[in-house]
PDB file of C-alpha atoms in Angstrom:
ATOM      1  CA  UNK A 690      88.958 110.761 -12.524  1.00  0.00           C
ATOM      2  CA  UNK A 691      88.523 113.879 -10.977  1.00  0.00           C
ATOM      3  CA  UNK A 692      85.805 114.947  -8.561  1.00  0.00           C
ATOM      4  CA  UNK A 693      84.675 117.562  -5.995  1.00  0.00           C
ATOM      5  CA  UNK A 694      82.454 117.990  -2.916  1.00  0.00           C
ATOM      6  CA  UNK A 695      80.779 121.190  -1.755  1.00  0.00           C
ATOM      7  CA  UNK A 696      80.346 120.785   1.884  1.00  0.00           C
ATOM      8  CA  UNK A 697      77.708 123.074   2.442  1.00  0.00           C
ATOM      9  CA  UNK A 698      74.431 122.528   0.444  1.00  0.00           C
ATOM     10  CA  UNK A 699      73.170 126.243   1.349  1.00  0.00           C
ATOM     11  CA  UNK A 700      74.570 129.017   3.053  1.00  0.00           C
ATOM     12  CA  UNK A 701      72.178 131.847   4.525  1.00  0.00           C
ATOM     13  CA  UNK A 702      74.428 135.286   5.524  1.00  0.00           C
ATOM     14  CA  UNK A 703      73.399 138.381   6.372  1.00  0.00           C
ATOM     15  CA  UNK A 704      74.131 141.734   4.136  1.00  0.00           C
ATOM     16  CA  UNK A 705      77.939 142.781   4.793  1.00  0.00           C
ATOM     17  CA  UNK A 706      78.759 139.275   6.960  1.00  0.00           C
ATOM     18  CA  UNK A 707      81.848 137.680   5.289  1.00  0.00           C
ATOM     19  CA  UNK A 708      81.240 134.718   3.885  1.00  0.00           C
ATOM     20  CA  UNK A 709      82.767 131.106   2.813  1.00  0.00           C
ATOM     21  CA  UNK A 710      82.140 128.312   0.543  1.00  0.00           C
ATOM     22  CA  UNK A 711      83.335 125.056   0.820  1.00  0.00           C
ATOM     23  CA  UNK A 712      85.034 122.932  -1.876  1.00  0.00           C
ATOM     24  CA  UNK A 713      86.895 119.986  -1.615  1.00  0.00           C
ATOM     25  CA  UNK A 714      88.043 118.009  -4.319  1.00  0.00           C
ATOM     26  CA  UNK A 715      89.698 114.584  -5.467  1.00  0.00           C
ATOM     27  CA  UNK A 716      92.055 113.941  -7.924  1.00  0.00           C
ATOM     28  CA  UNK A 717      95.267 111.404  -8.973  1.00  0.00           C
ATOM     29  CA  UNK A 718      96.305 114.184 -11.361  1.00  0.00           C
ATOM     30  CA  UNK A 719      96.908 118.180 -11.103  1.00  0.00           C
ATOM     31  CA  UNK A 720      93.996 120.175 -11.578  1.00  0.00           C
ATOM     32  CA  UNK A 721      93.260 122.885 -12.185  1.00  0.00           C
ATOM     33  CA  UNK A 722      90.114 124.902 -10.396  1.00  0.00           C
ATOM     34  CA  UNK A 723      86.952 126.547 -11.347  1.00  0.00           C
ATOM     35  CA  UNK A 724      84.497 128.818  -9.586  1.00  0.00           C
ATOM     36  CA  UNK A 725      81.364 129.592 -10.990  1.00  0.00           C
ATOM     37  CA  UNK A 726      78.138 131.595 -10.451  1.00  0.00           C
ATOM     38  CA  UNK A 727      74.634 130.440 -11.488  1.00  0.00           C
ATOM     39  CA  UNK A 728      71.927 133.416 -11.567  1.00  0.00           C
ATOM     40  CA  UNK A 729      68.198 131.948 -11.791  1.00  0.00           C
ATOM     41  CA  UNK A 730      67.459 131.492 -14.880  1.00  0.00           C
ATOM     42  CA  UNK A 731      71.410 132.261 -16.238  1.00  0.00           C
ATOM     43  CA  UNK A 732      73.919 130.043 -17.599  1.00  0.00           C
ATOM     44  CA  UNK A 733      77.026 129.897 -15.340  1.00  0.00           C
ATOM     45  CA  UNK A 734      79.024 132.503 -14.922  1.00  0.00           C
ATOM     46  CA  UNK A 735      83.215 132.055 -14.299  1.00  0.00           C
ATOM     47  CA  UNK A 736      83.762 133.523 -10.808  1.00  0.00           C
ATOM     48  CA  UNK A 737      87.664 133.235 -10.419  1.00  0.00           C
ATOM     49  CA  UNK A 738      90.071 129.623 -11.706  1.00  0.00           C
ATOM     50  CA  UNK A 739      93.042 128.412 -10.485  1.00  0.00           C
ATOM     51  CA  UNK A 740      95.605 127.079 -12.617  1.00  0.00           C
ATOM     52  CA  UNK A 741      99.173 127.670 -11.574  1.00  0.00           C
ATOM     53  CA  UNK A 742     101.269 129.839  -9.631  1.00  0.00           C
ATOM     54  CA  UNK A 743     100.047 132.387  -6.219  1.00  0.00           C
ATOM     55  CA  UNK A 744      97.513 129.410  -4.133  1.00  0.00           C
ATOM     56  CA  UNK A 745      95.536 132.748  -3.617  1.00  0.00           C
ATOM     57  CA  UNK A 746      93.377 133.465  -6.696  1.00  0.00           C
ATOM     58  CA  UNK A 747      91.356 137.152  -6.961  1.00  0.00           C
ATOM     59  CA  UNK A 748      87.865 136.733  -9.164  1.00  0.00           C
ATOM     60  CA  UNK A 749      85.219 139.489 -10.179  1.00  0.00           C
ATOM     61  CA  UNK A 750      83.087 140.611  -7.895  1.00  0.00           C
ATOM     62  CA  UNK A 751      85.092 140.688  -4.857  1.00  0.00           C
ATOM     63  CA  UNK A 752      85.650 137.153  -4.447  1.00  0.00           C
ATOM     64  CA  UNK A 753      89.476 135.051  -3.883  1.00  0.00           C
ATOM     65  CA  UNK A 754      90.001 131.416  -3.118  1.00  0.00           C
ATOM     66  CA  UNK A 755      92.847 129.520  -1.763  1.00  0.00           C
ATOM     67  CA  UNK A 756      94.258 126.352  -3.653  1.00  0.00           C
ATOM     68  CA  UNK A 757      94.817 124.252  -0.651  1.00  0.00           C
ATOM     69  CA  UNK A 758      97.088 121.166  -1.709  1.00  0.00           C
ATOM     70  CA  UNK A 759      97.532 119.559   1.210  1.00  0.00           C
ATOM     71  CA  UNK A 760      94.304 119.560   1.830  1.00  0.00           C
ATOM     72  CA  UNK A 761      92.655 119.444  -1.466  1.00  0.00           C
ATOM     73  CA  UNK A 762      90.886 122.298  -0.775  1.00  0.00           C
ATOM     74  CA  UNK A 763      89.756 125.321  -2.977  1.00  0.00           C
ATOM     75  CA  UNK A 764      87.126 127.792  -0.648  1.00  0.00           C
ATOM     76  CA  UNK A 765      85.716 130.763  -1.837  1.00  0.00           C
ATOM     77  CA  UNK A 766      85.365 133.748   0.202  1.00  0.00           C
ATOM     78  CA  UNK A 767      84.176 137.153   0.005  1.00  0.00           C
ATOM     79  CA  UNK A 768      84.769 139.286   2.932  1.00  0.00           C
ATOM     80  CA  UNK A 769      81.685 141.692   2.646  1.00  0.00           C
ATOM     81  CA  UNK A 770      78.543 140.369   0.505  1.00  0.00           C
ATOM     82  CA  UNK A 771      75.889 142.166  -0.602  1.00  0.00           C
ATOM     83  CA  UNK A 772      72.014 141.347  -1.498  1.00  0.00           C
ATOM     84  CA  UNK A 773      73.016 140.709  -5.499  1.00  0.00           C
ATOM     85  CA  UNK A 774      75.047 137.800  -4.432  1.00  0.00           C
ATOM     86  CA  UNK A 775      72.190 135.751  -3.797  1.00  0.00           C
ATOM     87  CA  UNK A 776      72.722 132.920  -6.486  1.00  0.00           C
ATOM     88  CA  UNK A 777      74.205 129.220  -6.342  1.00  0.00           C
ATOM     89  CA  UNK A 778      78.255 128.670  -6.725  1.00  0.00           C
ATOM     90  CA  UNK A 779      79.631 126.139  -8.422  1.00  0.00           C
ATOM     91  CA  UNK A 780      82.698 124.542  -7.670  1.00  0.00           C
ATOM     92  CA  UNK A 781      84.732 122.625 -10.335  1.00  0.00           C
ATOM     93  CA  UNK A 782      87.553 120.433 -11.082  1.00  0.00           C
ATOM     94  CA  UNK A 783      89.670 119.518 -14.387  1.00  0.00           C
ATOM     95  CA  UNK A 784      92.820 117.970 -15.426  1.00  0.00           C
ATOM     96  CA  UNK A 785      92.999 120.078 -18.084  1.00  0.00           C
ATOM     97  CA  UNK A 786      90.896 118.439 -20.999  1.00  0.00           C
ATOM     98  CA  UNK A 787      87.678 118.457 -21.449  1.00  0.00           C
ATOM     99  CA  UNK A 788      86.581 116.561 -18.257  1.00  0.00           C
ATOM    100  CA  UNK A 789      85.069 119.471 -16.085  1.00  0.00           C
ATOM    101  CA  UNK A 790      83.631 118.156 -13.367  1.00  0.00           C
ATOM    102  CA  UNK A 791      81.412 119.959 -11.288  1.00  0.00           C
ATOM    103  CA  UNK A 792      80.076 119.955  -7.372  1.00  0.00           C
ATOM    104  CA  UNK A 793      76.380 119.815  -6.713  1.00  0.00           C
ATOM    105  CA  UNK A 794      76.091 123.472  -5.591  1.00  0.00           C
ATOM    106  CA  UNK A 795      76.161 125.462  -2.527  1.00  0.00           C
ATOM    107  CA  UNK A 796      72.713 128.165  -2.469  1.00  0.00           C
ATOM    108  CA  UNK A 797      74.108 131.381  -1.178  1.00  0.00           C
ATOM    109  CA  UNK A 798      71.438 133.514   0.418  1.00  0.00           C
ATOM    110  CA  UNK A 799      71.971 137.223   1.418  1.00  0.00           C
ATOM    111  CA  UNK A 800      69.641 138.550   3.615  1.00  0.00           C
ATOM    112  CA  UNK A 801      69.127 142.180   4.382  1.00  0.00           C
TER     113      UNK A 801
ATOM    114  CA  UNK B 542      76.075 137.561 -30.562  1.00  0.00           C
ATOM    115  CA  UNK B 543      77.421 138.650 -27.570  1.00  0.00           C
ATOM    116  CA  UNK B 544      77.280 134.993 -25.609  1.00  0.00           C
ATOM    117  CA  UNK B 545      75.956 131.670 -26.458  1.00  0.00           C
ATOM    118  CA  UNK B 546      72.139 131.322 -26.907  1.00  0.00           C
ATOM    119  CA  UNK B 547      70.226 128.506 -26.405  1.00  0.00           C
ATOM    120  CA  UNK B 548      66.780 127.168 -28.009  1.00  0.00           C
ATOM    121  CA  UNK B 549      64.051 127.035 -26.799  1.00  0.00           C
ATOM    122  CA  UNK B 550      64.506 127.860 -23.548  1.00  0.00           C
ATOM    123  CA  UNK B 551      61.686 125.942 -22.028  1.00  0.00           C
ATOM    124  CA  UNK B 552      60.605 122.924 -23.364  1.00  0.00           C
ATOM    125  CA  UNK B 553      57.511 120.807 -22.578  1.00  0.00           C
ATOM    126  CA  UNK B 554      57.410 116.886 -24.137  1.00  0.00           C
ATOM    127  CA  UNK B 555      55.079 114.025 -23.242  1.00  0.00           C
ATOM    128  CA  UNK B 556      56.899 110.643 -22.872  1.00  0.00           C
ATOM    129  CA  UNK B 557      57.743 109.099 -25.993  1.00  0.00           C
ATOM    130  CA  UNK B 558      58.551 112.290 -27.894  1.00  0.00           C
ATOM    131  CA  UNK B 559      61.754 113.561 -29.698  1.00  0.00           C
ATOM    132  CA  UNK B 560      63.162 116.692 -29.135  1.00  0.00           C
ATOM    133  CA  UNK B 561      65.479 118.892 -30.311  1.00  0.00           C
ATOM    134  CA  UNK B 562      67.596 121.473 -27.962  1.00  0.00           C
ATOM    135  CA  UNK B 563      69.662 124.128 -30.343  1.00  0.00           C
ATOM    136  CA  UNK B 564      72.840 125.780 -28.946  1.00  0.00           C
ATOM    137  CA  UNK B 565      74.804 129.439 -31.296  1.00  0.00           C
ATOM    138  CA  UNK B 566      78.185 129.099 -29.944  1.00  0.00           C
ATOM    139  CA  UNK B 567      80.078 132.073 -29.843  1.00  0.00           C
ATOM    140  CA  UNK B 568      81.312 132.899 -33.350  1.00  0.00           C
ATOM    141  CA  UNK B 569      85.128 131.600 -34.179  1.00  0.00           C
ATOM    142  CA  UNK B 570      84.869 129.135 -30.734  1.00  0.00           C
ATOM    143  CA  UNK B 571      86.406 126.254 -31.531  1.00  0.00           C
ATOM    144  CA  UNK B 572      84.897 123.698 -28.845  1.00  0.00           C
ATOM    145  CA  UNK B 573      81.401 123.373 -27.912  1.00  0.00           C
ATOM    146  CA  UNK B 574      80.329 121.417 -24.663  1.00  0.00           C
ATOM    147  CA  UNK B 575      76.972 119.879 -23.759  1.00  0.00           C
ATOM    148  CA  UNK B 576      75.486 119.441 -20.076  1.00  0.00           C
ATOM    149  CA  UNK B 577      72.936 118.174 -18.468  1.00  0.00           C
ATOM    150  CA  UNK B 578      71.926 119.725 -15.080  1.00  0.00           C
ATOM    151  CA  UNK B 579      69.199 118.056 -12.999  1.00  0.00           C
ATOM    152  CA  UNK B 580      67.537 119.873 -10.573  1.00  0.00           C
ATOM    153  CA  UNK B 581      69.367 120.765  -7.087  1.00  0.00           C
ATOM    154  CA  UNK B 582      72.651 119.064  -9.161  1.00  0.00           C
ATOM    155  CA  UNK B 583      75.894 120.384 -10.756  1.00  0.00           C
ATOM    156  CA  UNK B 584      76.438 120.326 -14.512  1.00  0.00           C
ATOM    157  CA  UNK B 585      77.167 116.751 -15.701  1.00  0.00           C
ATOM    158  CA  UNK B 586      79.106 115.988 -18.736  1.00  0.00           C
ATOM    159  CA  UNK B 587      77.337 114.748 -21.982  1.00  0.00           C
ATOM    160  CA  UNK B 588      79.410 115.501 -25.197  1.00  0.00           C
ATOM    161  CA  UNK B 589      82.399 117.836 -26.873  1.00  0.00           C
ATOM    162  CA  UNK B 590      82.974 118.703 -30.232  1.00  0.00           C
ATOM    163  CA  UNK B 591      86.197 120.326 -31.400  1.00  0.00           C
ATOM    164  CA  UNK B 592      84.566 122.281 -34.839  1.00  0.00           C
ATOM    165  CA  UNK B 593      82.612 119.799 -36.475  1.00  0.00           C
ATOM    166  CA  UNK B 594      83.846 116.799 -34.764  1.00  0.00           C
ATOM    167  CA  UNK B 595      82.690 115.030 -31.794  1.00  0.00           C
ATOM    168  CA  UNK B 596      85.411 113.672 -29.843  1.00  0.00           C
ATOM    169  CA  UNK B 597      83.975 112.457 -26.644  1.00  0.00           C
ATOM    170  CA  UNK B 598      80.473 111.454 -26.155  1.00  0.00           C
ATOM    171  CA  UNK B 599      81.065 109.549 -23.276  1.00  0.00           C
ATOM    172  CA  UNK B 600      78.555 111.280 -21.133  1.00  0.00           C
ATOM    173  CA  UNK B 601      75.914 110.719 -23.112  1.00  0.00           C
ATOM    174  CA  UNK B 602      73.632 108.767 -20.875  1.00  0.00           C
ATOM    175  CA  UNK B 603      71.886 106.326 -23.475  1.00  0.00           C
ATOM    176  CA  UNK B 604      71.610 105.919 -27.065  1.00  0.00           C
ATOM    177  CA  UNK B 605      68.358 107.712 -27.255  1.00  0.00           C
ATOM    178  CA  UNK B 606      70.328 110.843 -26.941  1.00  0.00           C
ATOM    179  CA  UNK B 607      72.412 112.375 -29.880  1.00  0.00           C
ATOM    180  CA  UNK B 608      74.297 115.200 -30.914  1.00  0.00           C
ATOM    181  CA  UNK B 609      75.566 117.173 -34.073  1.00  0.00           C
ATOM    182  CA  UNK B 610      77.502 119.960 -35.028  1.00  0.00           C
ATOM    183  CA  UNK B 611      77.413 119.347 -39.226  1.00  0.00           C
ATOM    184  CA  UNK B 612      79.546 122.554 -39.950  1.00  0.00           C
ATOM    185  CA  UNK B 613      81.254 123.473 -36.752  1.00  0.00           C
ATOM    186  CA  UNK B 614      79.407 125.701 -35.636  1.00  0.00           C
ATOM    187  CA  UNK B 615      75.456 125.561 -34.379  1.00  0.00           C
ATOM    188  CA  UNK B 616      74.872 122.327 -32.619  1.00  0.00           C
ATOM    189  CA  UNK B 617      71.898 120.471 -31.899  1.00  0.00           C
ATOM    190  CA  UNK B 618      71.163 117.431 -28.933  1.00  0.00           C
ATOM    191  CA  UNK B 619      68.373 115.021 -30.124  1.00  0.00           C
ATOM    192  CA  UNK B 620      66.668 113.323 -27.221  1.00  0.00           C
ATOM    193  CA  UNK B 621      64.508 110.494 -28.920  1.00  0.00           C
ATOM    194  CA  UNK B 622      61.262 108.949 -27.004  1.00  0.00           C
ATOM    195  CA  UNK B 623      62.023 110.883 -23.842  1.00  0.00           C
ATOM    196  CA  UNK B 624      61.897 109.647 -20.505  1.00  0.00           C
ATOM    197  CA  UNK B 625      60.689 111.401 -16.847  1.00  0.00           C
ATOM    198  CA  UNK B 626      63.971 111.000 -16.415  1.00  0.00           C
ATOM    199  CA  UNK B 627      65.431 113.116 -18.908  1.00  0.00           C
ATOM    200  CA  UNK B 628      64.059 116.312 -17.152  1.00  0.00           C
ATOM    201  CA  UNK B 629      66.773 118.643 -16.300  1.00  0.00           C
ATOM    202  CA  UNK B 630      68.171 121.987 -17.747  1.00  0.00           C
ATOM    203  CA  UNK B 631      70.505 121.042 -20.638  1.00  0.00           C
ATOM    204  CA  UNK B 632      73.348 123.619 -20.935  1.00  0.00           C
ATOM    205  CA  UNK B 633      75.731 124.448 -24.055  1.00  0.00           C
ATOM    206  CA  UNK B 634      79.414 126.084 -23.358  1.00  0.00           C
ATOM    207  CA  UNK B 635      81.663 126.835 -25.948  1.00  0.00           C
ATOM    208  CA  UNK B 636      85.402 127.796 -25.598  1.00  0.00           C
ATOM    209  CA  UNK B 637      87.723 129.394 -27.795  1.00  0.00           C
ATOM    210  CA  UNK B 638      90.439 126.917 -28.404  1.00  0.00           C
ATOM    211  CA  UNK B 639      90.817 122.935 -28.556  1.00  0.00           C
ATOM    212  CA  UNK B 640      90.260 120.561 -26.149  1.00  0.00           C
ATOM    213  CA  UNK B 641      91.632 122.510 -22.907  1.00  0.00           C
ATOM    214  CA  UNK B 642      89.238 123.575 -20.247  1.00  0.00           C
ATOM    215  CA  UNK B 643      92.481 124.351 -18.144  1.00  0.00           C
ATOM    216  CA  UNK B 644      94.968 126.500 -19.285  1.00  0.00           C
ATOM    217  CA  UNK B 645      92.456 129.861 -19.570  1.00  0.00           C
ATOM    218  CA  UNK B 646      90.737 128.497 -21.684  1.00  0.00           C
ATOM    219  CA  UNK B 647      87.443 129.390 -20.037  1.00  0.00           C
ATOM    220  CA  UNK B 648      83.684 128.185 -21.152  1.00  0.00           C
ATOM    221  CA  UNK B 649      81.066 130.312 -21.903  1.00  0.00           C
ATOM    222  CA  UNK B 650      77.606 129.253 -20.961  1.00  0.00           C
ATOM    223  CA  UNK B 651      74.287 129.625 -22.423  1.00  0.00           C
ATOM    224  CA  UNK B 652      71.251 130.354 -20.350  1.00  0.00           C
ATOM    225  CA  UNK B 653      70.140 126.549 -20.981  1.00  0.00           C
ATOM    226  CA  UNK B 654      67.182 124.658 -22.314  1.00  0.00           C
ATOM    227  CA  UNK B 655      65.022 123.542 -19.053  1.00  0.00           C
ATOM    228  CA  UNK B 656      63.269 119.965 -20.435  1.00  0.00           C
ATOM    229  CA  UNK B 657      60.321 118.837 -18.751  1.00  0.00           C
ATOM    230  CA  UNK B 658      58.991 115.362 -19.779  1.00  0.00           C
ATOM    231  CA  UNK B 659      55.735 114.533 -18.318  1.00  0.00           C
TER     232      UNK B 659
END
């Protein structure tokens, strides 16, 4: 079974600061690797995935991660965020059926 | 419809009551996912149909909590004499082909039905 750990439970940041979200994950099997934003009151919203190929993955919105196998690592970064970020990320893992598993959330908070 | 919808989107039960949570998949998606997302928590797991048939329910967390999709398409999670403990936002995805949640084949969330049992 698959499952992941966001290191960071909230992240405050400062209007134009880069920025970096934590997710590490465990797994016996190859996964494959989800990002997703949660708006208040909004269903999730896919951010960027990794499943094969370049380790560095673009997303909307300005955002990339970095499949990290060594260190079972996928972190999301964006280098420049603005106010309309503010929302809570989702990281999430899957061996390719229908076993998404998801992290407990980091709060991202852009302050102006 | 553009996305998946979700009814209602707030729902108040005493203990002891049934409800019913609807989720409109996007037309022509094949899969359709339930989760249930407790507050300050990540999405959990409950159930996946592929069309009409439900081929995991694994996640469901007791047998007071059921789930249908009779013609493949609209689904509906039954929660019968609720618990406190069943409060949490309760969120449909569908996906356009079978099975895979790897392979691009990305889920599409509703906006979720936030249960409150009091």
């Amino acid at each position: 079974a698959q499952s992941v750990t966001q290191l960071d439970s909230q992240v405050p940041v400062f209007e134009e600061a880069p920025v970096e979200l934590r997710c590490n994950y465990s797994s016996s099997v190859s996964v494959y690797l989800f990002w997703y934003v949660q708006y208040p009151n909004q269903g999730l919203q896919l951010l960027l995935k990794y499943l094969s190929g370049s380790t560095l993955v673009k997303g909307i919105n300005g955002f990339e991660a970095e499949f990290n196998k060594s260190q079972t690592s996928f972190h999301l970064r964006k280098p420049s965020v603005h106010i309309s970020d503010t929302a809570e990320y989702f990281c999430a893992v899957s061996s390719g059926r229908n076993d998404m598993r998801f992290g407990a959330g980091t709060r991202l908070t852009v302050k102006p | 419809g553009a996305g998946v919808s979700q009814s209602p989107r707030y729902k108040v039960a005493k203990r002891g009551q049934d409800v019913a949570l609807r989720c409109d998949p996007i037309s022509g998606h094949v899969s359709l996912f339930w989760y249930q997302q407790a507050l300050g928590q990540g999405p959990e797991f409950l159930t996946y149909f592929q069309n009409e048939a439900q081929l995991d329910k694994s996640g469901l967390p007791s047998d007071r909590f059921f789930a249908e999709r009779p013609e493949g398409s609209v689904s509906t999670l039954k929660i019968q004499r609720t618990q406190q403990e069943d409060s949490a936002v309760y969120l449909c995805a569908s996906s356009l082909l079978q099975g895979t949640s790897g392979r691009g084949n990305e889920q599409f969330f509703g906006p979720g039905t936030r249960l409150t049992v009091l």
